[in-house]
Short mmCIF file of C-alpha atoms in Angstrom, two decimals:
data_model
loop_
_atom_site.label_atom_id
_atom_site.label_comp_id
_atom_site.label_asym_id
_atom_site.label_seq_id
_atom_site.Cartn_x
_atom_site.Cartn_y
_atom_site.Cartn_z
CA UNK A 283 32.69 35.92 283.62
CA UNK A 284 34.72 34.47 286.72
CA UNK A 285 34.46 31.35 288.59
CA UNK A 286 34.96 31.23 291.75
CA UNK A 287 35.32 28.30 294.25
CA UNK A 288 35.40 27.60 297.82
CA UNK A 289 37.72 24.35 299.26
CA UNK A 290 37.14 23.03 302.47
CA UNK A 291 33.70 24.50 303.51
CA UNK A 292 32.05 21.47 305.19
CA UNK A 293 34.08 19.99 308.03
CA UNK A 294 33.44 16.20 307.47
CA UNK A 295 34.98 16.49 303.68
CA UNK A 296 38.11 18.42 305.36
CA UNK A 297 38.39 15.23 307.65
CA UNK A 298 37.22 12.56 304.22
CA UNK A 299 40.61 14.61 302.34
CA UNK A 300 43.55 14.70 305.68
CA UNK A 301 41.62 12.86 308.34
CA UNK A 302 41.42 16.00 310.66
CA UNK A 303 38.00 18.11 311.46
CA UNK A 304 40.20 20.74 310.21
CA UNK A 305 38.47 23.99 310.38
CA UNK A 306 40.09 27.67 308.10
CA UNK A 307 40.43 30.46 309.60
CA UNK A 308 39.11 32.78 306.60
CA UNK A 309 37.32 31.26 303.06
CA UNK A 310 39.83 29.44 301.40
CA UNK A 311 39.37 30.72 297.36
CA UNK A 312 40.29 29.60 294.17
CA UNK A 313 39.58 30.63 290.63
CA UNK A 314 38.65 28.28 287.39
CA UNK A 315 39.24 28.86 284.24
CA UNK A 316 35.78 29.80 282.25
CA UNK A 317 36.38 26.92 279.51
CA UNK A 318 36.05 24.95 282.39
CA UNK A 319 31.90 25.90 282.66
CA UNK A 320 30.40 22.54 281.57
CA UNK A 321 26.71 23.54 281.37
CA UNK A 322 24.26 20.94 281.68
CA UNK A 323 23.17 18.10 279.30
CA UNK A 324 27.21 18.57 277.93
CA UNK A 325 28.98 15.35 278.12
CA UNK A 326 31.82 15.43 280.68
CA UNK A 327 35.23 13.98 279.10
CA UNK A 328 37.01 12.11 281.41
CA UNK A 329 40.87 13.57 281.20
CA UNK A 330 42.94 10.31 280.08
CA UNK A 331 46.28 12.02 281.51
CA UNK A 332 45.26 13.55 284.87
CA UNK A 333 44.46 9.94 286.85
CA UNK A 334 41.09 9.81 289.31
CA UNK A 335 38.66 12.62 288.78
CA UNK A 336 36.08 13.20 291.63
CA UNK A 337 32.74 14.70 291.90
CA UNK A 338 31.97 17.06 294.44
CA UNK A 339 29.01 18.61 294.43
CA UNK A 340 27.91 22.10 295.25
CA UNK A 341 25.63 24.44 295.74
CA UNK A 342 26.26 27.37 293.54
CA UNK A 343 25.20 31.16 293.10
CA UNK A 344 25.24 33.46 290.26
CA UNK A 345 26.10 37.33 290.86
CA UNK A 346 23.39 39.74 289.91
CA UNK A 347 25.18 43.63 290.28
CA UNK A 348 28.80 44.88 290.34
CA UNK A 349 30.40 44.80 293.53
CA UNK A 350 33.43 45.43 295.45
CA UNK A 351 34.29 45.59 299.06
CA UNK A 352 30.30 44.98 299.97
CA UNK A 353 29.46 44.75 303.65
CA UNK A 354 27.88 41.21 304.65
CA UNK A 355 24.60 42.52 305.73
CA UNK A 356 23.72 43.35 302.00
CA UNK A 357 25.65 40.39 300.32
CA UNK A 358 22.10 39.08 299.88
CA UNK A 359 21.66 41.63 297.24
CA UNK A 360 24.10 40.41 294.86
CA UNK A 361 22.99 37.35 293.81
CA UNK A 362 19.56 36.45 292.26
CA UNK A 363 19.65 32.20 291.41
CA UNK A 364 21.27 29.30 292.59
CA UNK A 365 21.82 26.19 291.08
CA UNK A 366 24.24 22.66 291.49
CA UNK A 367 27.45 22.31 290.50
CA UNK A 368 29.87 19.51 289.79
CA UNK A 369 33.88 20.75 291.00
CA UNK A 370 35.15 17.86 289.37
CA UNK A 371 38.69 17.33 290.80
CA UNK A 372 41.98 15.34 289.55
CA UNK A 373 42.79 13.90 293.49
CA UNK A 374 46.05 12.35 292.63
CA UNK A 375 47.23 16.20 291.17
CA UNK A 376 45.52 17.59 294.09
CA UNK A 377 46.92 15.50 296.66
CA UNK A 378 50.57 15.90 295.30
CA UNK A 379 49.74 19.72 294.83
CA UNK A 380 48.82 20.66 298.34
CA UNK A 381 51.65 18.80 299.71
CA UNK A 382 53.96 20.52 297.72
CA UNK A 383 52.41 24.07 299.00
CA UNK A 384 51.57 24.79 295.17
CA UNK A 385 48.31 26.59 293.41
CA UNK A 386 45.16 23.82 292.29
CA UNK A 387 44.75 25.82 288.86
CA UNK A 388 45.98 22.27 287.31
CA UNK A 389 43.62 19.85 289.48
CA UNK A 390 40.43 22.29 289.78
CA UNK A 391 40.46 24.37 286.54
CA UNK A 392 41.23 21.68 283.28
CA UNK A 393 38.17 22.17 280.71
CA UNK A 394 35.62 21.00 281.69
CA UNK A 395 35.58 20.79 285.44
CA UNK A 396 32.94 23.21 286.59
CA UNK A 397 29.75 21.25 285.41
CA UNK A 398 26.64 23.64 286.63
CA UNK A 399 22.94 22.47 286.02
CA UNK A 400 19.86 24.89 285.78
CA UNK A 401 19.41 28.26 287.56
CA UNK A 402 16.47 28.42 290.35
CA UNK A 403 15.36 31.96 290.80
CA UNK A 404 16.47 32.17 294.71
CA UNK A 405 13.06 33.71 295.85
CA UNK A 406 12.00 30.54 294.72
CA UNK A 407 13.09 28.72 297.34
CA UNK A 408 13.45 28.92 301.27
CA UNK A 409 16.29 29.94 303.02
CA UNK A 410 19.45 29.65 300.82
CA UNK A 411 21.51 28.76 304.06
CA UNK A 412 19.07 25.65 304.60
CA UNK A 413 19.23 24.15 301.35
CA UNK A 414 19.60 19.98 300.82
CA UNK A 415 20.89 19.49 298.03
CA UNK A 416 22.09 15.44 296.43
CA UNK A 417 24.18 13.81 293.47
CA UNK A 418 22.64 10.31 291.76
CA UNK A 419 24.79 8.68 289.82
CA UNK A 420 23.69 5.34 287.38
CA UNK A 421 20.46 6.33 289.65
CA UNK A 422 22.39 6.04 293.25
CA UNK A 423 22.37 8.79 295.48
CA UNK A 424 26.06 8.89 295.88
CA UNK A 425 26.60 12.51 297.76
CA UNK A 426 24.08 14.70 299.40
CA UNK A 427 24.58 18.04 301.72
CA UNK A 428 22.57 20.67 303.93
CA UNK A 429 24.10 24.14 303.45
CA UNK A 430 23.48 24.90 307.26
CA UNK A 431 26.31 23.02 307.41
CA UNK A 432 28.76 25.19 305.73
CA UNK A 433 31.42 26.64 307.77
CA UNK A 434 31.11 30.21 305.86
CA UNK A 435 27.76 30.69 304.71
CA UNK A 436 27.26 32.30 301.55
CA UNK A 437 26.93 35.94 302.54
CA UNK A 438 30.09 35.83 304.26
CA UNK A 439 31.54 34.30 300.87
CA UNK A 440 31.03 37.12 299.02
CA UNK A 441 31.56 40.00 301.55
CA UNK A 442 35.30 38.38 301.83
CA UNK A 443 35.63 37.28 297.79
CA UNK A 444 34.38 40.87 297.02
CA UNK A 445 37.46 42.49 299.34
CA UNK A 446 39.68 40.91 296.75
CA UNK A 447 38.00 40.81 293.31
CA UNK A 448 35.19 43.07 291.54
CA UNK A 449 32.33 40.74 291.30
CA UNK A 450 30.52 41.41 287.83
CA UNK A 451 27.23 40.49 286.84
CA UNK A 452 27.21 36.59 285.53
CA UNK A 453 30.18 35.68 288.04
CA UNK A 454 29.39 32.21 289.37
CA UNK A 455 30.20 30.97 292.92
CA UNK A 456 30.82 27.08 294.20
CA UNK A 457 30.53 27.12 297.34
CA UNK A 458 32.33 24.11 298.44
CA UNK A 459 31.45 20.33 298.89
CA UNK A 460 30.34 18.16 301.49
CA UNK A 461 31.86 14.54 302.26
CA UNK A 462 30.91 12.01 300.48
CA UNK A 463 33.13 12.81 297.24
CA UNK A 464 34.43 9.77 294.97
CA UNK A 465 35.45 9.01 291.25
CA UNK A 466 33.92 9.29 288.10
CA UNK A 467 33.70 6.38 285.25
CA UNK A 468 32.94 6.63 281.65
CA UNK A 469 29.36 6.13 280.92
CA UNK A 470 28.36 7.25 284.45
CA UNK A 471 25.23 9.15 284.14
CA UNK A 472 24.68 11.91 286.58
CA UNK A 473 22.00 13.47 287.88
CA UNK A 474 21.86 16.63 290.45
CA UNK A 475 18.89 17.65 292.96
CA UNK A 476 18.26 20.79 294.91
CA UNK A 477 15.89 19.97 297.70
CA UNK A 478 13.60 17.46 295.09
CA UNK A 479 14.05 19.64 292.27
CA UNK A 480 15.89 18.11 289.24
CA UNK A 481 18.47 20.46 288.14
CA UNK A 482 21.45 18.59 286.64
CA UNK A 483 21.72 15.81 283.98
CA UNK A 484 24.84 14.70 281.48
CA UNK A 485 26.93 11.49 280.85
CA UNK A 486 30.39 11.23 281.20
CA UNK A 487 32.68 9.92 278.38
#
């Protein structure tokens, strides 16, 4: 199984990380390691040695057939559930990381950091590409997101991811964050919602 992850996919978190409306010219991609799948009702464990850790949640897809090079029009194909996701994120690391021009394997892919609640059967739902989706934490609604907003929508994702890598069935996709991202505590509870659909629930320690 791979992870895959998308950074800066909703303009107002691009401006919430540099302060510009900063906008990529392609998908910007990044792998996790697969001990960092956190699956839900799993305590998250707060790294002691990486600093602030943010949540940023995500809307996230699970591959459903082998694929490589696939043309956009029949990206819908290839995936068969959605669910949310938590990229949790060390900011400090990250922050000194992308000024330095350097990989985000250390900030993005520690153990742990890709908490992913329950899968929704995608012809369950409406149109994946008009999705709300929210993060409660201690019972506060602390991040929500639309993903009409995205600035590549998922089908596009995976037509470009695919050019690069072979995606295999059980390959998971995060598909980036909206603003509204901030830090974790110990004893936080958290709690994730696609449209009002309960999908996500675990403590942090």
């Amino acid at each position: 199984m791979k992870i895959f992850a998308v950074g800066m996919n909703y303009i107002q978190h691009n401006k919430e990380l540099d302060g510009t409306l900063y906008k990529p010219e392609t998908p910007v991609i990044f792998t996790k390691a697969d001990t960092a799948l956190l699956r839900s009702h799993k305590p998250f464990f707060i790294p002691d040695d990486m600093g602030r850790i943010d949540y940023e949640a995500e809307i996230v897809v699970r591959i459903s057939r082998l694929g490589k090079t696939i043309p956009q029009r029949f990206a819908h194909r290839y995936y068969d559930a959605v669910t949310l996701g938590v990229d949790f994120t060390a900011r400090e690391w990250q922050q000194r990381l992308r000024k330095a021009g350097l990989p985000w394997d250390l900030c993005k892919g520690f153990d742990g950091s890709a908490a992913i609640g329950d899968w929704i059967d995608v012809h369950k739902l409406r149109d994946i590409q008009a999705l709300r989706f929210r993060l409660d934490i201690n019972g506060c609604t602390v991040q929500e997101g639309c993903t009409s907003d995205m600035l590549f929508q998922v089908d596009e994702l995976i037509a470009y991811i695919s050019r690069f890598f072979t995606l295999k069935t059980g390959d998971i996709l995060y598909t980036g964050t909206p603003a509204g991202t901030g830090p974790v505590h110990i004893d936080d509870h958290i709690e994730g919602y696609i449209e009002e659909q309960k999908v996500m629930e675990f403590n942090c320690k």
